[in-house]
Every structure is written in structure tokens, then in C-alpha cells.
Amino acid sequence: MYHHIKKLMYTVHVDSPDPRFGKMLLEQFGGANGELAAAMQYSIQGLNCEDPARKDLLMDIGTEELSHLEVVGALARLHLKPMKKSRSAGEADPLIAIAGGGGVGLLNSMGNPWTADYLKITGELDVDLRSNIAAEARAKIVYERLINFTDDKGTIDALQFLMTREITHMKAFILALDSMKKNPLEIGKIPPSPGLVNQYFNDSTGKGDYGDDDMRGPWNQGGDWAYVNAPAFQEFENAKEGTRTSNGASGQEELAGPGRSRRT
Amino acid sequence: MYHHIKKLMYTVHVDSPDPRFGKMLLEQFGGANGELAAAMQYSIQGLNCEDPARKDLLMDIGTEELSHLEVVGALARLHLKPMKKSRSAGEADPLIAIAGGGGVGLLNSMGNPWTADYLKITGELDVDLRSNIAAEARAKIVYERLINFTDDKGTIDALQFLMTREITHMKAFILALDSMKKNPLEIGKIPPSPGLVNQYFNDSTGKGDYGDDDMRGPWNQGGDWAYVNAPAFQEFENAKEGTRTSNGASGQEELAGPGRSRRT
Amino acid sequence: MYHHIKKLMYTVHVDSPDPRFGKMLLEQFGGANGELAAAMQYSIQGLNCEDPARKDLLMDIGTEELSHLEVVGALARLHLKPMKKSRSAGEADPLIAIAGGGGVGLLNSMGNPWTADYLKITGELDVDLRSNIAAEARAKIVYERLINFTDDKGTIDALQFLMTREITHMKAFILALDSMKKNPLEIGKIPPSPGLVNQYFNDSTGKGDYGDDDMRGPWNQGGDWAYVNAPAFQEFENAKEGTRTSNGASGQEELAGPGRSRRT
Amino acid sequence: MYHHIKKLMYTVHVDSPDPRFGKMLLEQFGGANGELAAAMQYSIQGLNCEDPARKDLLMDIGTEELSHLEVVGALARLHLKPMKKSRSAGEADPLIAIAGGGGVGLLNSMGNPWTADYLKITGELDVDLRSNIAAEARAKIVYERLINFTDDKGTIDALQFLMTREITHMKAFILALDSMKKNPLEIGKIPPSPGLVNQYFNDSTGKGDYGDDDMRGPWNQGGDWAYVNAPAFQEFENAKEGTRTSNGASGQEELAGPGRSRRT
Amino acid sequence: MYHHIKKLMYTVHVDSPDPRFGKMLLEQFGGANGELAAAMQYSIQGLNCEDPARKDLLMDIGTEELSHLEVVGALARLHLKPMKKSRSAGEADPLIAIAGGGGVGLLNSMGNPWTADYLKITGELDVDLRSNIAAEARAKIVYERLINFTDDKGTIDALQFLMTREITHMKAFILALDSMKKNPLEIGKIPPSPGLVNQYFNDSTGKGDYGDDDMRGPWNQGGDWAYVNAPAFQEFENAKEGTRTSNGASGQEELAGPGRSRRT
Amino acid sequence: MYHHIKKLMYTVHVDSPDPRFGKMLLEQFGGANGELAAAMQYSIQGLNCEDPARKDLLMDIGTEELSHLEVVGALARLHLKPMKKSRSAGEADPLIAIAGGGGVGLLNSMGNPWTADYLKITGELDVDLRSNIAAEARAKIVYERLINFTDDKGTIDALQFLMTREITHMKAFILALDSMKKNPLEIGKIPPSPGLVNQYFNDSTGKGDYGDDDMRGPWNQGGDWAYVNAPAFQEFENAKEGTRTSNGASGQEELAGPGRSRRT
């Protein structure tokens, strides 16, 4: 059950309303990484969650994001209001000016309606927490960019508040995931195929417009990694080898194609 | 530049075509966590990326996902084909049967057209890698669920191959992020507000339908955490206290409100 | 600012989970006339509203709808849960079963993602109240139909609660509009053209598949109504009459074409 | 069956083409409250309608809206045409300039494609009429705002014509609804729960950023209203009271929680 | 200006209402290749068209499609009506049953809302005619598939009528295009680059799952065709060769790369 | 299986980055007629295709379009990059500037997310080829318009390359269709009704705003054409004639209504 208090979580002041910046701000009101997306993603994950402790966490943060939605909306409205009357301002976003009368709508910065396609909800708790960590990271960088696009002191203060809270949430989600003590690569219950899982496919090769030779790093060398060079080229060079099947692979380093790996 | 080899990355066999399962499979063809979403997310991140090493990684995996798209499509097509002729099969997904002639389309399992709203691309490399780690975790769990919904041996083999590769990619993205050696909570350049960032807001309270008292865990106690109880209730109890501002917070554990408001 | 209490506004019980009915229920969770649509429409109207009394009304009801969203979600989840494991259940909505793990998502009954295109927000208070009256009427009839599609006692009880509240809200919105004491046809500030506004255009004529002759009623006869018969036919029969302009019309009953009406 | 006459319902003249205003005009061509939305909403309601008299009304007005679509399109085209050649004009809406060659498309003022999600069609006649009344009110205010954004005499004349017709339609729909002689709160056949229906929930409380104390008016006091103060707070203060159920409520003014109401 | 006659262009009879077939029929009501898409594509092209003769053609056919929309809607409604009451029928499309009360909506066969993204309108007359020819071909095949999914005599008669008209329209559009006497490959005014335009890029190679060796036909051999084998492989084999530019191509058969790169 | 080479198919140079032109360019990256649409349309048609020769063609061109997507993306990125820092540039497309950090996204020129609704895939080979011919014609004209909106030499070179390739593809698709040696009007297997198919319905009549009298041309006179004047008017003048049925029509020129045609 929800209750609303007639006070913003962070009081907003705007010295110089700037409709074009107000339009940018809508990105965090009705945009893909905005506050409604956060509120809905966490609250609905919470509704589905059967771990009472992390369900509480999801509801805590989901509810806070609703309060943030209200703060961003109040801030955006102060910037957008001149759109109702000023022609040059209205031209910047006629959807706000003409259809919305200068008020906020559930739109992103280019007038796209908010859609639940923005949400990532799987019902698998550790997976959902990973989606949330990424979502908070995205929201943080978007607030940072917004701060860099304005000089209005009051606006910056409010955005700094909201940006800070995203880091708070990110920290909480990371700790909630860590405390599940799962191996990061153990998602769900069915294990991956052991030979195949360590093969790195070098599917983009060559040198040229894009920079140097193939790049190596911890993500494709060392540890258990087997490096499979240009799997498609191998096929091209030896097109009669026969199709790949799920049996018979050996998985030797630098030689194995993916198809030769055996599922066991 | 892309080249296509007329061979699947994993050869598919289907013993018993099952149109209703084929429809489910479309979730990984044209769905939110499916192979086109993965291919586009990584490839476009790669196009924008200015770190040559991780750009190569993004293009490698983005390209592999295109090959997966082809595998899932070939597999789904084998299952869906009876839809063209069988009335009972066609009724399960008339969009495939009537508009698509029993072939695959870029749709999810409920017939929604694929949309770029599924993608998470910010142009901030560490943030994008976090989005990718989460995306791979989601794709893995979706493949696992698909495996649990079929008994067809050939289908399971192909799904096991694809599922395994998601873990491979997840591993690579985690290592690519780790090797950037960034503090996980340092996103972008503007630091969060130091007093505020450690305040956990307990915005969902009570006991009842949803389980027990407020739950505590590493995500809201210990370390630097300050626990702010029911910020909105505080306001309700003391509605005349000044509004919150960005300066002056004390951040004392259990006492501080998000700004400087004190509960009592 | 929002606060969440860990208790549903209406406790839900389900005796016989029915995944296909659960899917229907999603219409009121993530559908066009569902609870999120209501919550967002009223809350955002409230955010934009400058009449303090009716702003409070909009926030009161907007907040209640968030609590309803939670009730519908909890109820739908009980019905949908078998989708995670049962193949026949999962086939009914693979988006829930496969992508969502048997939990609720912000989807309608056919799996379409919720979109802000469902909302009607103009920032003109009396107009918004009219949109809300209509929205409540739609929500009421949808709940009624849902009740007619189930025999589950606990489900019916919860739907009866929710359905009743829609009438409550409809009543409140009607009274809020009435108390503005505006002439129902005075929308905004620019008056309509007096001669033209009372002309009823009979644009659909004939007798046949669709029923009888042209129908008359208070909506096109009596009072100030002038009845303009088949404006397009008039043109066809007399194609050389000058084009319609904004001056020169007389508006005589049964004779006047719309173009002859004078704007004064 | 439809027939088209090669004459506009209102002849349009534009003295000074203004591409940015043309873009605004698209809001009434392919926007949420525009002429196609009106035409489709009424015509499809008419197709489903079994009351021959009001079916005729719906077809009359639905058809007129098609003629309006043509007028708005012709007017917008005159304004947009310079987009094909002028760079500064084209930049204002590249979708029109580049993809559309300077012609109109079924887009709103921000380039969003028209979608049937804009429509409100329930098949319940009185409910549909309410949706139509609200739709006409919205269309009227949008035309008024457009008039306020231009000085072009010919454009204003055409918009005045179209705006006037929305009031005509609104009047007709109101009279068609009134003549059904239904109690406005009797929607469908299942009655609301009598105790509960008159409870107003004060879900937004406090004093502060948002204005004064809780506001009272005919929509929550007087008549049959029972005023339930902060239902969630009640729960919070007495969390052990037990969950709400559908039986046992008394409904006393100022005391009753919603759950205590009895369904009879 | 439009006029509506209360008679269907083709009278519909249904002997055995079949809600699941009714759902399929919606594909031609509110689907991608359905009647509204056709009506809007041609009518809006017509609105933008400056060739008076073909403008008339576009309006003729655009208007006929509106009449077809009405026929399909009337037919679908007869099939869908049982959804309002029957649970098993309603489960097949709860969006129709619950939200729509068993009436038609502007949805496709899987419940997706109609969107203007279905339309192809460029304002270049010959290009638009090509889009229309393709659109009619698609509509024809969809009607044929619908006919194959039903045994109901009255339904087949109506679909045969509608299917036939698509061929009529296709014929008219082909003749309208032919009579423009344009070289089919002369689109717009800027000519293609002469050397490059005749190079066929063999970008998909190999032998295997997909069938035989590279296939040749009139589309890549004979005439002016130069066959460029695996442009990307060439690059791979000789990665240091200069980048491709727009000058210097020789275009020799079997030798030329797309720019000036030579296969070696 | 796909392979990626780290070299663009056409090297791009930009002398003067122009963010507003970059935004226009996105039309061919993530727009309705852009390169991803082409790549997906052909590749998925290819996946479904059972004619090995034309399947190869579809995969060849589908793969080339992926390389074009990369070229357009690289070009657009060069133009858009200033959006990350410049306020005036960022205001032109905040979705790119704020959410995307100045990189490309899968959006069209007005920020709409790419959607599979752009695709035309029926699984009927000749129909799909027609859709592809039209798609290439559209893409060509869009590139031409883009060329007309820039003076940047490097940009024009790259667009000229891409534009040329669309004509190459159009030529290949036309030849692939021609070589099927089908009568252009024989789509699918069910023949149209012979009397009805040659009736041209003159559904838009009159003289006035829209130009002259009804226009005649090869698309409605000569050959087998029967010209049916204003079918709806005929009905209007003789409303008691009885409904149209599928039997009994004679199809005489200038007299026959469509309903009188006989299906045989």
C-alpha cells in the first residue's frame, strides 16, 4: 500500500527556466533509464520476489524512485512551463507545448512515450540484481551528463541529490548480490558445457580502419581461456569438414572449433 | 565489414516439430533478451567505443551473436513450419501463420515486434559492460527455461550450446570490466555527495501480507551505512520542518534524514 | 514523497490458480485501462495542476491507484505462477513463462508492453477531469468483465473491491468537474463559431446492411440543431459551387452546407 | 461504404508557410488527439454498436473526422513543403524532410508514428460516449493552442472551423449519452459495494511544498461521503490489526478503513 | 471530403462464428498489410501527390480500402462476438474479450496495436507506386492464407471478393508506374556510380547446411554484372591494402573489388 | 555464420562534423528504410527461403547491408560526436547527447527506436522480392535527399557509394523476380474472381480543390478495364436494390456495381 506526502524528497528551485534543458530532463522522467523505469523495475521485481529480505530492499528502493520521479517531474515542469506561451520554446517540443500545455508528460527527451520495454525483470533474483546494478550505473551517468548541460545552481543541486542516490542504490544492489554468495558465472541451475564455455571466439579480425591487430586481454587469454581464431574462416577454408554437431569435440587450445566440443 | 558463411555455427536437428515451442523460441530470436538484442547492443557499443582492446571484444561477441541469431532462427523455423498448414498450430500464433507463412519473423514469443528499446547503450564503457553482464545473465536464464520446456533432444543440444556461450560472454565482459580497475561505485567523473551516499532509506515499512519486520542485511547495515527510517513518515509527523536542501546533512546513523531533516 | 506499507490494500486469496485467467488479469495491471495507467494519469496531472484543491484530489486518487496496482499484481501473480513449470500453462503466455519466470510484468493481456500512449494528460484541468471520468468508466467495465470470466471466490472478492473503487473515483471526478461550474461546452477560451457549431452533418446515409433510415435524436434535432444533409453529396450534385470559405454562410436548417456558415 | 469527393470540407489558404508550425499541426493529423484518432475511435465504435440510432451518430461523426483529417493534412502540407529543400527547415523534422520528402506522414508533432494505443473502444455504449466526450474536449483545447501559436490568417480560419466542429461533436455525444437516461455512476451491470463506494481515501497528506492542508470539496465531503484518513498510515500505526478482508467493515465516517466494508 | 453509405461494399454472412478465426482475420483489419494500412498509405500518398492523374488514382483506391476495412471489420466482428461471453473463446484473445467486449479493435492477429510504422510513404511518386505494388501483393497472399484457414462459405466469399480487389489494385498500380515510362533503375535524379553499380558482391559463401555452392543466375551473371567474390575475405587476405574510395574502380569482371581493391 | 573484418566497406572521412546532419543520417542507420531494416528484411527472408539460388542472393545482399549499417554508423558518429559536449548541438537530439553520450543509437532521425514493424516478410518468394524492390527504391531516394542536405565532400562520397549499392540491389532483385517467370498478377495460388478483377472503382469524384475531373489513364481505361462509377453513389441512388452478394453481377462497363460480379 502506498501513501503520498505533499512534500518533495528534495525541494527544487530554478533560477532560469530553460525549456530546452527541461526537455533534456524528461530523459530521467519518462526515459529508458529514468525514474519511472527504475521505480517499476524494482517494485515489480519486489512483487515477484520470494526472498523476504531482498524483497524488502526492492520495495524500499522502488518506492524511493517514485519520490525521485516526483522530484524530476517538478524540476522539469519549472523548466518547461514557458513552452505553453513562447513560440520559440514551444517549437523545441510541440508535444509538450501543444498536446501537454507546457506540463510534463511521460515522455523521454525526444518525445517518445515511456514503454515497459525499458524494464528488465526475469524473476531470477541474482539476475534481476545484476540488471539493477547496471540500471543504476546508467542512471548515474545520465544525471552526470545533465549536470554538465546546465549552469542553473538550483537545478544542479537537485540533480546532484538524485545522482548521489543512484550510487547509494547501486551499492545496495551490489551488496545484496554479493551476500547471496553465488559464483558470478552460476546463473540458474543448468551448468554450461565445460569444454565450450572457455572458448573465446575471435569473430572480428583484421587490421585497418578500426585499429590494430586482434587485441588480447584477460577477457580472452590466460586462465582457462582457449582462443578460437575466426571460426567462420576455418569453415571457409575447409568447407567439406562437415557440419558441426554436439559430439566429438576435443576443445584443444587454439585449435578447437566450437562444434567439436562435447556436451557431457 | 561482414561476411556470411553458409553454415550454421551449430547444426540444428529437430525430431518432433512443436509449433507452440517454436513460438516460445522466438523469445530468443526477436525478444528483449534475444540474440538480435545482444548482437546490436554489443556491435553498436563497439562502433562507439574508443578503447581499441575492448572495442575488439565488443565486435567479437557482437558478431558471434549474429551467428546465434541465425541458429535460433533455423531452429525456430523447424518448429514453426507446421503453422503454415495446420489450423490448430496456426491458431497459436496467427501472425506467424497468416502474415509470415510459417516462417520466423523478428518477433518475441507473444508476437511483439523487436524494438531498439530493448538495448542499453550509453557510450560509457564501464557502464556498458555492466549492462552487458546483466544482459548475458538474462539470456542464460531464458535459455535454461526454454530447455525446461522441451524434451526434443536436438533442440536441447542446440539450446545447451547457445546457453553455454552466454556464460562465456558473461565471463569475458566481467573480466573486461575488472581489468579497467575502477572502483565499482565510481561511475563517470562527478562524485556523489559524501554524507548522502551512505544513507539507506527505509521507504517500505510495516509487517503483514508481505512478511516480517523490516529486513536488515549488508545492503543496509554495517560499513558506512546510515539507516534512515521512513523519510516520508518523518515528514508527516513534522510537516512544518524546513524543506530538504543539499547542504547541512549530518548523516548520523539512524537519525539523519536525507537532507538535514531529523526524525522526531 | 511516497511511502510504502508492506500490506496490500485488499488481501488477496486464490483458491484455484488459473494461468489463463491470470493472463486476463494483466489487462488491469499493465493494460490500457489498468491501474498503472490510472496511477500515472492522475499523478502526473496532479504534478502539473495549479488548483491546489483538485491537485490534492488527483494525488489522493493517483496514489490509491498505485496501491491497486499492487493488489492486481499480487492477484495475477498467484494465478500466473504455474506458468513457470507447466508446459500447457506456459504456452498460454510464453512471455510470462519464459522471459518472466512466471511472475507479473508490465504487460497487458496479450503481452503488449505498457506504454504512456495510454495516458490522456492535457494540463487543462476540466478537460483532464473529463478524461478521468471516462477512464474510470472504462476501468469499471473491464473489472466487471473479469468478474464474469472467473468463478474463484477470492478473486471475485478482490475484483469487486477494485471495481467499487473505480466508481468511487468516477463520482469524485464528476463532482470535482461539476464544482468548477463551467458550461460543459466551454472548453478553453476561444469560442466556437456560432453558426457552425449547431450544424449536425449527416455524413453517413442510406438504408441497408446497417439498419434503417437516418436516425434522429436529441443529438441532432431539436434545440439549436441545424441538420445538414450529406454535405459531400451536396458538393457532388453541385460541384461548381464555390469552395467553402469562412465567410458567407447562412446556416438555414436542412439547407445549409457547412461552408456557407459565417464565422463571426 | 465510403466515397470521396475531391473537395476539402474547408478550403485552406496559407499566406506564410512555416515549417515549424507545420510540424506542430501534425499533432492533429497523426497525434494522440488528432483527426485519425477521432475518425477511427468513432467509426470502430460504430462498427461494434448495436444501438441503431447511436450507431448512425458514431458513423456520421467518424466520417466527418476523416474529412477533417484531409483538411489538416492539406494545411500541414502547405506549411511543411519547404522542408524538402531548405536545410534549416529540414533540420526541424528530418523524418518529414528526408524520409517523407516534405509531405505529411501519419506522425505526431515529435515524429512518433500514430498508434491504435491512442484509441479508447470498449464496446459498452455509454462508456464509449464518455470516452468520446473527453476526446472532443481534448481535441478542442489542442486546436485552441495551435491557434495561439500562429498569426497566419488562413491557418487560423481553418483551425477555427475544425475547433468549432469538435464542440459540435462534444455536444452531440453529451446529448446522446444523456438521452440514454442512465445514472452516471451505473456503469455495466454489477453494482459497486455499497459501504465502500462512498469512502474517500485521503492518500496524499501533509503540508509543504505542495500547498496547504488536505483540501475538502464536494468530491470528498458532504452527501454520502465517508472520509478515510490516510489508510496506509492507519495500517502503519496498527500493523497487527490483521489483513483486510472483504467482510466485517462498518463504514463509519472518519473511522472506517476500506477493508472493513462488506460486499453485499 | 468523405461520405459514408450505410451499406457494406460486400455483404457478409457467417454460418459458423469461429472466434479463433476471427482473431486471424484481424490481421487484415489492424495488421501490417491490412486494410487500414492500405487506406492510409494510398490516401496520404494521394494527399501529397502533385500529379493530378495519379493523385486521383491514389484517392480512388485509398477510399476503396476504407470500404474494405469496414467489410473486414464486419466479418471479424461476427466471428469474434462469442468472445464476450465464452470463457474458452475469450482466452484466445483477452484483449478483445475483456478490454474490447467482443468487438473489433484496431489490432493485428496477436493483439498488437496498429501503427503508422507499417506505412511506406516517400513523396516520390514512382517509388510510392512500387511500395504499393508490393503492398497489394502482400495483402493478396494474406487473404489467400486466410481462405485456406476456414471452411465457412460466407467467409470465403467475402475474402475472395477482397482478395480479388487487391489484384485489381496491383494491376492499376503497375500500369500507373509503367505509364510514367521511367527506367526502373532510375530512381530520383542523382545517378549511381557507373563502375560500382554493376558489381555483385558475393558476401555469403561456402557450402554446407545451407545448400550448395554459390548460386548464379541473371541477378549476378550475364549482362553488365561484375562478380566480386567475398569482398571481406579479400580484405582479410590482404589487410594492408589501401582503403576503398569512390574513385579508381576498374570494375573488371571477377576481379574488381567494390572500390579499387583487387582480389588476389 | 558471420565474420567481421575490422575494416569498413567504404572508408569515411568528415571534414566538418555537423551534428544536425548526423541526426538526419540516423534515418539510414535506425530508420524505416535504413540499413538495419534492409539487412534484417533480406536475411530473415533468406533464412525462411527454400529456393537455394535466391536464398543465396538474399543472404549476399542481407550481409552487405550489415556492412552498410557499419558504414552509416561510423559516418553518423563522426557527425554526432560534438553533441556530447556542445549544448547547442546536444539540444538538437538530447537522446543522443544525454542518454547516448554522443554515440549512435538504433534510432531514426527523430529519435524513434528501430522496430521490426518496418520489415515486410511474408515467406512468399515473389512477394518478398517485390517488397525488396520497393525497399531499395525507397533507400535510394532517401540517400539522394541526404546528399542534397550536405556539402561535406567526404560525406557525399560515402553516401554516393551507399546510394549506388541500393540500385545494384534493386537491379538484382528485379532480375531475380523476372527469372521466376511468373505473371506479375499471379500471386499465390488462388485466382481472383474474373469479372470483378477488371473493374476499376471510381471512388473519388468531383472537381474542385483537388484538380480536374476524374482522370483516366492506362490504369483505369483500355484493355480489360471496366469503369465503375462511384459505387457508393449508385447505392445511394438506389438504396433498395438489395445488398451486394457474390452472385449475379454482369460487369458491364460503366454500369456494373462490384456486387453484381459473379465468382466462378
Tab-separated table of C-alpha atoms in Angstrom, chain C residues 189-197 246 262-264, chain D residues 10 25 68 71 75 140 143-144 146-148 150 152-168:
chain	number	residue	atom	x	y	z
C	189	LYS	CA	-11.021	30.340	-24.006
C	190	ILE	CA	-11.634	30.684	-27.730
C	191	PRO	CA	-15.356	30.417	-28.518
C	192	PRO	CA	-16.541	28.214	-31.393
C	193	SER	CA	-18.055	29.817	-34.494
C	194	PRO	CA	-21.686	30.399	-33.563
C	195	GLY	CA	-23.432	29.485	-36.813
C	196	LEU	CA	-21.351	26.444	-37.463
C	197	VAL	CA	-21.357	24.940	-34.023
C	246	SER	CA	-15.049	31.095	-43.764
C	262	ARG	CA	-20.311	32.550	-41.367
C	263	ARG	CA	-17.632	32.948	-38.809
C	264	THR	CA	-18.350	35.987	-36.736
D	10	TYR	CA	-12.840	23.548	-45.570
D	25	LEU	CA	-0.017	20.864	-36.848
D	68	HIS	CA	-11.069	16.780	-41.104
D	71	VAL	CA	-8.172	19.286	-44.158
D	75	LEU	CA	-2.958	22.570	-44.300
D	140	LYS	CA	-10.732	21.373	-28.824
D	143	TYR	CA	-6.789	23.352	-31.674
D	144	GLU	CA	-7.010	26.372	-29.419
D	146	LEU	CA	-2.433	25.746	-32.194
D	147	ILE	CA	-4.367	28.928	-32.958
D	148	ASN	CA	-2.359	30.676	-30.254
D	150	THR	CA	0.289	31.155	-35.328
D	152	ASP	CA	-1.338	33.215	-40.321
D	153	LYS	CA	-4.897	34.317	-41.147
D	154	GLY	CA	-5.770	31.407	-43.437
D	155	THR	CA	-4.403	28.897	-40.972
D	156	ILE	CA	-6.367	30.425	-38.123
D	157	ASP	CA	-9.574	30.318	-40.193
D	158	ALA	CA	-9.197	26.629	-40.915
D	159	LEU	CA	-8.298	25.811	-37.328
D	160	GLN	CA	-11.278	27.806	-36.102
D	161	PHE	CA	-13.513	25.732	-38.382
D	162	LEU	CA	-12.063	22.477	-37.090
D	163	MET	CA	-12.102	23.596	-33.468
D	164	THR	CA	-15.741	24.562	-33.747
D	165	ARG	CA	-16.693	21.165	-35.086
D	166	GLU	CA	-15.146	19.472	-32.027
D	167	ILE	CA	-17.569	21.379	-29.842
D	168	THR	CA	-20.406	20.346	-32.141
